[in-house]
Structure formats: structure tokens, C-alpha cells
Coordinates of C-alpha atoms and ligand atoms in Angstrom, one line a residue:
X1 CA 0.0 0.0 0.0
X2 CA 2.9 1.9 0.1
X3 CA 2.8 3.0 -3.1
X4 CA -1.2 4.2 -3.2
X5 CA -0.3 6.3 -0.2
X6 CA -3.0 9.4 -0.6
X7 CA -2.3 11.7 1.6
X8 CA 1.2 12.0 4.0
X9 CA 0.6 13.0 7.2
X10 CA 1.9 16.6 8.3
X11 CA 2.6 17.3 11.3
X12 CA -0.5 18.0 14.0
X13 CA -0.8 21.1 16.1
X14 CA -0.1 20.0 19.8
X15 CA -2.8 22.0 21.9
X16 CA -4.5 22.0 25.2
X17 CA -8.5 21.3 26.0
X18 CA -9.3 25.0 26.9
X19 CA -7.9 26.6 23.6
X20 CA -11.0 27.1 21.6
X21 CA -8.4 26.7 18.2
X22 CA -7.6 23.4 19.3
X23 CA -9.2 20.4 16.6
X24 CA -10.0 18.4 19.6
X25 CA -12.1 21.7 21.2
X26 CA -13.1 22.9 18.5
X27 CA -15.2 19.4 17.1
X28 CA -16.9 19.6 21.0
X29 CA -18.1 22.7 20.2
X30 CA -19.6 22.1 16.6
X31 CA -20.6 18.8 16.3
X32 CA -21.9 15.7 18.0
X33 CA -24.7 18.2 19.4
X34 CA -28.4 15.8 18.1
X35 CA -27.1 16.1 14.7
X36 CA -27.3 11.9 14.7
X37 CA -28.6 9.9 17.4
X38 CA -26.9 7.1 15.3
X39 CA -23.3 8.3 16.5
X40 CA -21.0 5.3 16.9
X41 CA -20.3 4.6 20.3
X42 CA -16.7 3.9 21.2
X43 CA -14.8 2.1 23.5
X44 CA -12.3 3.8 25.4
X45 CA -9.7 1.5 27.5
X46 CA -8.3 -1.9 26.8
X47 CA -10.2 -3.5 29.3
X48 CA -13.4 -3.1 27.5
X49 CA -11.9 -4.5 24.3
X50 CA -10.7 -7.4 25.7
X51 CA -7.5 -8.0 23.7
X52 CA -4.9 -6.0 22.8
X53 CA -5.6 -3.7 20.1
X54 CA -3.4 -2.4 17.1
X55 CA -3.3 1.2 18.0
X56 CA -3.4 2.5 21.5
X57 CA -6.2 4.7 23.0
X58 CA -4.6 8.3 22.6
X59 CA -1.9 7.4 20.7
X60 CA -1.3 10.4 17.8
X61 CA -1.3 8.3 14.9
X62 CA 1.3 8.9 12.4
X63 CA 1.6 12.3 13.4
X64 CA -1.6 13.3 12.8
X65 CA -4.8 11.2 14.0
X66 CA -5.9 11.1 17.8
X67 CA -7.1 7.8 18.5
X68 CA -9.9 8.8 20.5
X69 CA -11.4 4.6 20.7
X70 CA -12.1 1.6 19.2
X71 CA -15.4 1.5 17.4
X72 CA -16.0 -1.7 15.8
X73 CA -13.9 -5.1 15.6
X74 CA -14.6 -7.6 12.5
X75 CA -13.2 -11.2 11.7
X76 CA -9.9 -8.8 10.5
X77 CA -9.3 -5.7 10.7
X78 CA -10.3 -2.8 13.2
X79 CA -12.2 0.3 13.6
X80 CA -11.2 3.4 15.5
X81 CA -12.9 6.8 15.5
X82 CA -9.8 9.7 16.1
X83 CA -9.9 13.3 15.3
X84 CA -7.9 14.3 12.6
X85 CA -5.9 17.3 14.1
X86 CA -5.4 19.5 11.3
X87 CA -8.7 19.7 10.0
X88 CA -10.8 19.5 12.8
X89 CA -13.1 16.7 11.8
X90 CA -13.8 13.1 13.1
X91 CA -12.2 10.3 10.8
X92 CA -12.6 6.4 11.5
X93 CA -9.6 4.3 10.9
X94 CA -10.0 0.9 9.9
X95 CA -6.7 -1.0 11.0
X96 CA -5.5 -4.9 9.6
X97 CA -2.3 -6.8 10.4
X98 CA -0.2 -7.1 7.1
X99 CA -0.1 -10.7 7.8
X100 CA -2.3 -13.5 8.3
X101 CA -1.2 -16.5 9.3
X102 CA 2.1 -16.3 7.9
X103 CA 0.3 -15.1 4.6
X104 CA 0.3 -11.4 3.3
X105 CA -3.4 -10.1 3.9
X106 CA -4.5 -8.6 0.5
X107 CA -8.1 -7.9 1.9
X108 CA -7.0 -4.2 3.0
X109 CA -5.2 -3.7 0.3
X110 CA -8.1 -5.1 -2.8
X111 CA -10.6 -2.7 -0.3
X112 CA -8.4 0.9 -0.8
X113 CA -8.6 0.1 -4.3
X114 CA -12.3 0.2 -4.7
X115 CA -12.7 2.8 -2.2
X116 CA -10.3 5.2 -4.3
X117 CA -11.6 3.9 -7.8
X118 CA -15.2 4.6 -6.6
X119 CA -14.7 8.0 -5.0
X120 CA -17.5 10.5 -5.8
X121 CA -20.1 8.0 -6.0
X122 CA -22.8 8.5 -3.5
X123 CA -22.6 5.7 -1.3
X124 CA -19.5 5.2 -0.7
X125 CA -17.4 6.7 2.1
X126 CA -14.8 9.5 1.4
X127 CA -11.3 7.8 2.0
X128 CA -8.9 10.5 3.1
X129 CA -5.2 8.6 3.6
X130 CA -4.0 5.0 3.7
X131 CA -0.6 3.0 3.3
X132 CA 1.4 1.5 6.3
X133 CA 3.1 1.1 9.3
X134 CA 5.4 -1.6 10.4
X135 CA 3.0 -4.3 10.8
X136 CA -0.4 -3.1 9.9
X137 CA -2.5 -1.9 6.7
X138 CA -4.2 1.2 7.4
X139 CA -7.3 3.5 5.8
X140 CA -8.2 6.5 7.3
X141 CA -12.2 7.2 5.7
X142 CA -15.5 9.3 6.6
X143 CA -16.8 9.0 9.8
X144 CA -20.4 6.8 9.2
X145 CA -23.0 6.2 12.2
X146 CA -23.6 2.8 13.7
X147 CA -24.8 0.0 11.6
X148 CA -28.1 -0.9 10.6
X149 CA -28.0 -4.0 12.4
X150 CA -27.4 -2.0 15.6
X151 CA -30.0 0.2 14.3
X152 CA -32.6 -2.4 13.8
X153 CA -31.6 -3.7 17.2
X154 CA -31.7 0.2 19.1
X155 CA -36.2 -0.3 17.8
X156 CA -37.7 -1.2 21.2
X157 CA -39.6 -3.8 18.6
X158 CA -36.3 -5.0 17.5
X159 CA -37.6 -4.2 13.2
X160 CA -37.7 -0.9 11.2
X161 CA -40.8 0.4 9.6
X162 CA -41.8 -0.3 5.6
X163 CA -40.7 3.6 4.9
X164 CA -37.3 3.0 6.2
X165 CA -37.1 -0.2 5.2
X166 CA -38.1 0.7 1.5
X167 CA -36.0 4.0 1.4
X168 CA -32.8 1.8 2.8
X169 CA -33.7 -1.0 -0.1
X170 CA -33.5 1.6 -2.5
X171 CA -30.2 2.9 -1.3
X172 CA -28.8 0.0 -1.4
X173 CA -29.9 -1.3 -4.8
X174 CA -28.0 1.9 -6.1
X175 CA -24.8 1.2 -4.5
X176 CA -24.4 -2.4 -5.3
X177 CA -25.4 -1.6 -9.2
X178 CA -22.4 1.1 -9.2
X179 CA -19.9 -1.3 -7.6
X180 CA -21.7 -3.9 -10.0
X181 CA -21.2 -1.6 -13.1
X182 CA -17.1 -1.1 -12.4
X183 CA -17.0 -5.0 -12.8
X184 CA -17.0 -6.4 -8.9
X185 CA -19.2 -8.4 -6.8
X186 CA -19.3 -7.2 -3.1
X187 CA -20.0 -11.0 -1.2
X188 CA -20.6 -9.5 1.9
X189 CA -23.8 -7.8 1.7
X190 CA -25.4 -7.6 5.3
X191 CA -26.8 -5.2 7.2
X192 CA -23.5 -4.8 9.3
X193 CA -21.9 -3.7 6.3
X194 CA -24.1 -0.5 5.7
X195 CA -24.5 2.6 7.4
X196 CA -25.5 6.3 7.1
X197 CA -23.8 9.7 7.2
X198 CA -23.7 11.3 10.1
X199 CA -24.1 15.0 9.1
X200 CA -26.5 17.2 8.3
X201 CA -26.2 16.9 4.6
X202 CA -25.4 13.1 4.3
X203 CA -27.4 11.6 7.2
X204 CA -29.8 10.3 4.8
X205 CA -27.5 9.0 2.8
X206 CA -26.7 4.8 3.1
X207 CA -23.0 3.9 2.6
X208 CA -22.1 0.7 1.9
X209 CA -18.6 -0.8 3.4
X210 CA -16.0 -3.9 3.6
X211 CA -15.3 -4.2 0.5
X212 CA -12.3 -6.9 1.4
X213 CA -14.1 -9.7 -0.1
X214 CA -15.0 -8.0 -3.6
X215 CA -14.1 -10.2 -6.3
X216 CA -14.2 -9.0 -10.5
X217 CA -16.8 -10.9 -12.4
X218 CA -16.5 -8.9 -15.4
X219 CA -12.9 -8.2 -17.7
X220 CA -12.3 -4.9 -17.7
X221 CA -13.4 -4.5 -21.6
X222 CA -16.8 -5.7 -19.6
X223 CA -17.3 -9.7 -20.4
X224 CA -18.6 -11.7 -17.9
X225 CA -15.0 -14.3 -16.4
X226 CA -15.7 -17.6 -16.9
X227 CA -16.8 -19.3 -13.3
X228 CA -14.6 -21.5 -11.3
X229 CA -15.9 -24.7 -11.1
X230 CA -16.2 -25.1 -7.2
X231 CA -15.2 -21.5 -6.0
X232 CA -14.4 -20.9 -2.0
X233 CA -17.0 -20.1 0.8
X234 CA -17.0 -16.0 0.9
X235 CA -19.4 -14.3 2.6
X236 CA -21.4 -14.5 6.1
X237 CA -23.1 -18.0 6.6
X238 CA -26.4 -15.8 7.6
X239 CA -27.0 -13.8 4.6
X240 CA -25.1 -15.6 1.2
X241 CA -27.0 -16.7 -1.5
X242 CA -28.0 -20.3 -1.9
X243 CA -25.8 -20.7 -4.8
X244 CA -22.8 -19.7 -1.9
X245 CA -23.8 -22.8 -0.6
X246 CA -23.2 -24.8 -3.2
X247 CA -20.2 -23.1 -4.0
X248 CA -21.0 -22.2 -7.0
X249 CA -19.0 -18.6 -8.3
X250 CA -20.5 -15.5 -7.2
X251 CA -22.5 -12.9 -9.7
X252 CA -24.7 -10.0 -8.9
X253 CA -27.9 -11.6 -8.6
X254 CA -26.3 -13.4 -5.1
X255 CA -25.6 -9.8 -4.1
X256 CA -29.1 -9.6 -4.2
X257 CA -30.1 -12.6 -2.9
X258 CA -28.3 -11.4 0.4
X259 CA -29.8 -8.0 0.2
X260 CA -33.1 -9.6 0.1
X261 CA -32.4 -11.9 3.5
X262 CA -30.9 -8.3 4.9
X263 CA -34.8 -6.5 4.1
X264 CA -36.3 -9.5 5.5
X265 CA -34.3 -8.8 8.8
X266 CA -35.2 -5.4 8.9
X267 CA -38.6 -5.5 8.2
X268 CA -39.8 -8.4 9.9
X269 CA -37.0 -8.6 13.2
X270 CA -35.1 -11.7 12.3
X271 CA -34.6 -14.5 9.7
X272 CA -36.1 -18.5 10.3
X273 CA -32.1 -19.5 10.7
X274 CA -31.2 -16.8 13.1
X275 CA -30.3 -18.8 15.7
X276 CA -29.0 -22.0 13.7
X277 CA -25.4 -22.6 13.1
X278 CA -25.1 -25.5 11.0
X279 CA -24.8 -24.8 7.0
X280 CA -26.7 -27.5 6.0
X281 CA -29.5 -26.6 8.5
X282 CA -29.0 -22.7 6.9
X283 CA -29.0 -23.8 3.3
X284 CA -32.4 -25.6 3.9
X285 CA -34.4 -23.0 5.7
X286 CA -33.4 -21.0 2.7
X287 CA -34.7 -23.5 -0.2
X288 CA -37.8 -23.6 2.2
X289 CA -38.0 -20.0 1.7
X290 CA -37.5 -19.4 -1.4
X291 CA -40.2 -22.7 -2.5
X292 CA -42.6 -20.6 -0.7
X293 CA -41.9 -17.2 -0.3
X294 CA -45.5 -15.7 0.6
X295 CA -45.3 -18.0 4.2
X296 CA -42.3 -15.8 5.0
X297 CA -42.4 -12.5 2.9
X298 CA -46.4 -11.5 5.1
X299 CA -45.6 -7.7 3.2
X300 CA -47.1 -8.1 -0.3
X301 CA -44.4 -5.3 -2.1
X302 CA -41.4 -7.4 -0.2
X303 CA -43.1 -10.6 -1.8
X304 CA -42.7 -9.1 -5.3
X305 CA -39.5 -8.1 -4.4
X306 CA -38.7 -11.8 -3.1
X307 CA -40.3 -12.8 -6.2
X308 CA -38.2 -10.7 -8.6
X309 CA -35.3 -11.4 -6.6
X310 CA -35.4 -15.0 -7.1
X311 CA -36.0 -15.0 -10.4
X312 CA -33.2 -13.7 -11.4
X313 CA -30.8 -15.8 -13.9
X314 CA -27.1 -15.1 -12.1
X315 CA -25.3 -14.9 -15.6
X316 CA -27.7 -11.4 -16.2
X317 CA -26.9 -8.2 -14.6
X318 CA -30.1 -7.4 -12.8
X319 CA -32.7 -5.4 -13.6
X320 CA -32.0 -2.6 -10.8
X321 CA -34.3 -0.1 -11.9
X322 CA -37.2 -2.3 -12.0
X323 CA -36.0 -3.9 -8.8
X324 CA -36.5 0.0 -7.0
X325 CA -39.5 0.3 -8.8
X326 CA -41.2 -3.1 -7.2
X327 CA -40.4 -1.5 -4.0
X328 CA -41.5 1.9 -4.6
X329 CA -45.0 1.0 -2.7
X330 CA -42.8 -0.3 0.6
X331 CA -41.9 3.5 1.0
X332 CA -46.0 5.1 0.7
X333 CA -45.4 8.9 0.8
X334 CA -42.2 8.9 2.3
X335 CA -39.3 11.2 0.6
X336 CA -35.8 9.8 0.9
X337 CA -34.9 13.2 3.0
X338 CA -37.6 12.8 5.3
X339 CA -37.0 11.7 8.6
X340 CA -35.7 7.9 9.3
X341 CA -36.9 5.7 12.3
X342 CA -34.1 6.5 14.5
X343 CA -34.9 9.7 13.8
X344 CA -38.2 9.2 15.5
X345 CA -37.8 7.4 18.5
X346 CA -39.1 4.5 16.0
X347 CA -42.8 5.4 16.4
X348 CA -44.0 4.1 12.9
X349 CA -42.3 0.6 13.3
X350 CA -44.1 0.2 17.2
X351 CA -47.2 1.4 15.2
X352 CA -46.7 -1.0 12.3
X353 CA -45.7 -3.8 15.1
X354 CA -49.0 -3.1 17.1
X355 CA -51.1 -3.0 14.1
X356 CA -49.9 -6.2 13.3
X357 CA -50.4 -7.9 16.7
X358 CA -53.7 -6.9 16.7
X359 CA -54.8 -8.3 13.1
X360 CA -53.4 -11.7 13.6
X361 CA -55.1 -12.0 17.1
Ligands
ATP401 N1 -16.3 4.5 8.3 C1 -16.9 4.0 9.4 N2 -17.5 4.8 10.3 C2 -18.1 4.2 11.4 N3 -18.2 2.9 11.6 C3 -17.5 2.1 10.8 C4 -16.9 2.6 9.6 N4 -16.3 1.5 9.0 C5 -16.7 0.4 9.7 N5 -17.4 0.7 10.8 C6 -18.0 -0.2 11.8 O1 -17.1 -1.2 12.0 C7 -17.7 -2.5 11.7 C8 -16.7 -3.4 11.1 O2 -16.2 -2.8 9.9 P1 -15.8 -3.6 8.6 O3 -16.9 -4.6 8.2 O4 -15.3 -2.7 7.6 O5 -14.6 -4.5 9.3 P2 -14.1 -6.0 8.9 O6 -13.0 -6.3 9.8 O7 -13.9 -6.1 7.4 O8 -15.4 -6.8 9.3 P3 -15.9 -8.3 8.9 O9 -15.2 -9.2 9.8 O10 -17.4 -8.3 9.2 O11 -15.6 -8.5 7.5 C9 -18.9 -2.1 10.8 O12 -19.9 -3.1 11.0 C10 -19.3 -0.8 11.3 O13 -20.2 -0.9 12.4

């Protein structure tokens, strides 16, 4: 990553709490004040996160970055929130070892590539620096809030409503068809792997991330690669396609597939395999699903979109334009800058939830 360095760090003003021109003061003046209730939450000693961490809680990061906590921790890599102290402005650092196993990690490194090639499209978060250090791969982006599986679990009835629901569908829909149209498949779609800006401007605004596990279906002069035979298991056991599970090699209609098991979680609170860890158990609650999609799809417009989903042929790019439109209805009168849930102490989905309870008394 050395070479794709963005940005070199200068040097960072050194300054004390009570100096209002300090980037530490001035971002507790300005910001964090109800803009988001969604605000990622951090952890603040290594106590709470239970290992040791790759950068230290106040460390100055080359020179520049305060690590101010650790946000999230994945399978690899992780994610601090610091201020950057020459601009003023919250940044989140996403942190993985060079190494795995022995092996050189090349998920962090296949990840800044998208992320720069795919700056300026809307769902995607701004990337600001990245390259090295001794033993770590390092990209300092955006700031999001949390995810939307901690935002579906922050409802007190543990779902969203059909308007955010719908208006996150569509979102998401238009940031898989532009990583889609630059040639790559995402394989991770899941709900931990989206979130939403955190400012006034862009807090409606989904953003999808990871993209460690992308993988190029299509040449760059823009024909489909021929599919390996048996490819590898990528992806998260809960939400990959049923052709995953078969191993079969991964297009954009299993992108879909996944975003389709990720509405069904937001929507309705939980999948039928939530709680099963077995593949072969997962792999057969989904063909039950998708043989019979109206017992488990109870809102008609995410039926059609269950319907349309599997119906795809996975050698096709999908039809993402008809795929909004089918969802259109989920939304009712909602605009995509009105107000979200979260934004609403989540009184439509506890509505939608009652109104529910009381029909199928
Ligand atoms: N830019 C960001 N702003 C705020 N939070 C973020 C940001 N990037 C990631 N996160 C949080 O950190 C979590 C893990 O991030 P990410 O999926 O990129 O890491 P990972 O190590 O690749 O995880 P996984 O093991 O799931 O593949 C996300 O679910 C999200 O909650």
C-alpha cells in the first residue's frame, strides 16, 4: 500500500482542551450536538476491548490522527474513531495486520482500491489517507454512524418500519449496481456492512462498506469471467446466496439474494435461521423459503421483491431499476430526506408492530 499512499501526514498542532483553536475543542463545540442519534459509540480503554488492540487509546497516529477509541472489531481488521488534528473533523480508521497467518493479507489492500476507484459515488465513504506502518495496513475514511443492524436492534420492537425499510432498499440497490457496473461483486452484503452519514447533509445517505471480499466478475473491456468450477466459501453464513452454498462462483444476482435476506431482517426482526449454526441446516431453511416465499415475505411489495429477486438468472446483470420500482410502494409517501426511524424514536415501526399484533389476534 505503500505506493497508493494518498495523503502523507503533516505534522499535527499539539494544543491544550481550553484553547478554543484546538481540533480536539473545536469538534466539541460544533458537532456531535443531536445532529445523529446514530453516533458510533466507542470504547475507550483496553479493558473493554478485551485484547490488545493495534493502535493505543490516545496514541497520535502517524503524526496526525488522535485515537480517540475503538469503534468496531470484524473477523480482521479494526475500527477506530480519532480526530484528525489538522482539519478539525472526526475520521474512522480501519486497522488490519499485514499478515495472516504467515500469509500477506491482501483484503485491505483489494478494499483501498475500490474505495479510491469509486470515490465521488454517492454511497460510498470519502477515504482520506492510507498506506502503512510496520506491521499493519491502514485506511483513514468518513466518519459513518452505527450500523443498521445495531439500528434495527436500538427499535424497542427489534424491526424498522416499511418507509425506512423501502428508502434503505433503495439505497442499497444503487450502491451495489455502481460497484456492480465497475465490474466487482461485493459477497458480503449484510446489514452490518451499511451505514449512514452522520451530518447534516449526508445523514440520509446509506453507505455501503467492507469491500475486502469483492471479487471481478466482469474483464475490464466488460465480459462476464468464466466461473470456477467449485469457487471458495465468501461471505457471512447468515445472509449468502443459496448458490454460496453450493459453492457455485458469485454474480450480482447473489448480491441480491443477500440483500433480500438483509430486508427480511429489517422489516420483519429476524430470519427463520437466526439462531441456527449449521450450514446444511442454513442452506435448507433458505430453499424452504424461497419454494414458498408468501409464508415468510407477510408484506405483499417485499413478496414481489422476493419474487423478482429469485427470479433472477445469475449470468444477467439485474434489472436494478425495475427492482426500486417493485419497491416503490414499501416506501407510501415517504421522501428519501424525510425523517428515518431512529430519527423518531421509531414510532411508525411500534405502530406498524401493534397494528400487526392486533390483526393476527
Ligand atoms: N467509516 C466507518 N464509520 C463508522 N463505523 C464504521 C466505519 N467502517 C466500519 N465501521 C464499523 O465497524 C464495523 C466493522 O467494519 P468492517 O466490516 O469494515 O470491518 P471488517 O474487519 O472487514 O469486518 P468483517 O469481519 O465483518 O468483514 C462495521 O460493521 C461498522 O459498524
Amino acid at each position: 500500500m505503500g505506493k497508493t499512499e494518498i495523503h502523507e501526514a503533516e505534522n499535527a498542532k499539539s494544543c491544550s482542551n481550553l484553547d478554543n483553536s484546538c481540533p480536539k475543542q473545536k469538534i466539541k463545540n460544533k458537532k456531535r450536538k443531536n445532529i445523529s442519534p446514530i453516533l458510533p459509540k466507542i470504547k475507550k480503554f483496553e479493558t473493554e476491548t478485551g485484547t490488545e488492540s493495534l493502535l493505543k487509546i490516545d496514541e497520535m497516529f502517524r503524526n496526525r490522527w488522535h485515537i480517540e477509541g475503538l469503534i468496531g472489531k470484524g473477523g480482521y481488521g479494526e475500527i477506530y474513531l480519532a480526530i484528525d488534528m489538522n482539519r478539525a473533523e472526526e475520521v474512522a480508521i480501519k486497522v488490519e495486520p499485514q499478515k495472516r497467518q504467515g500469509k500477506l493479507a491482501r483484503r485491505m489492500i483489494l478494499e483501498q482500491k475500490i474505495l479510491v476507484t469509486m470515490q465521488g459515488k454517492p454511497h460510498v465513504p470519502m477515504i482520506f489517507a492510507s498506506g502503512r506502518t510496520d506491521k499493519n495496513n491502514f485506511i483513514v475514511m468518513q466518519l459513518l454512524s452505527i450500523n443498521l443492524g445495531e439500528i434495527r436492534k436500538a427499535s424497542p420492537v427489534e424491526n424498522v418500519s416499511r418507509g425506512t425499510t423501502g428508502r434503505i432498499l433503495l439505497q442499497a440497490i444503487g450502491a451495489l449496481r455502481d460497484l456492480h457496473e465497475i465490474g466487482y461483486v461485493h459477497r458480503d452484503v449484510k446489514p452490518a456492512n451499511m451505514c449512514f452519514g452522520i451530518n447534516r447533509k449526508n445523514r440520509h445517505v446509506l453507505y455501503l462498506l467492507d469491500f475486502g471480499l469483492i471479487r471481478r466478475f466482469k474483464t475490464e473491456t466488460g465480459e462476464r469471467r468464466r466461473a470456477r468450477e467449485k469457487a471458495g466459501f465468501r461471505g457471512t453464513n447468515r445472509y449468502v446466496s443459496l448458490r454460496v452454498h453450493s459453492r457455485l462462483e458469485q454474480t450480482p444476482a447473489d448480491d441480491m439474494e443477500s440483500l433480500l435476506y438483509t430486508a427480511h431482517e429489517l422489516l420483519i426482526g429476524d430470519l427463520p435461521w437466526k439462531y441456527l449454526e449449521s450450514n446444511i441446516e442454513i442452506k435448507q431453511n433458505k430453499i424452504l423459503m424461497r419454494f414458498e416465499p408468501s409464508k415468510y415475505f407477510t408484506n405483499p411489495d417485499l413478496l414481489n421483491f422476493a419474487e423478482a429477486i429469485y427470479s433472477l438468472d445469475p449470468q444477467i446483470d439485474p434489472p436494478y431499476t425495475k427492482l426500486q420500482e417493485i419497491l416503490t410502494p414499501l416506501i407510501g409517501d415517504k421522501k428519501l430526506d424525510d425523517p428515518y426511524d431512529w430519527e423518531e424514536q421509531y414510532y411508525e415501526a411500534i405502530d406498524e408492530y401493534q397494528l400487526s399484533d392486533e390483526s393476527s389476534e
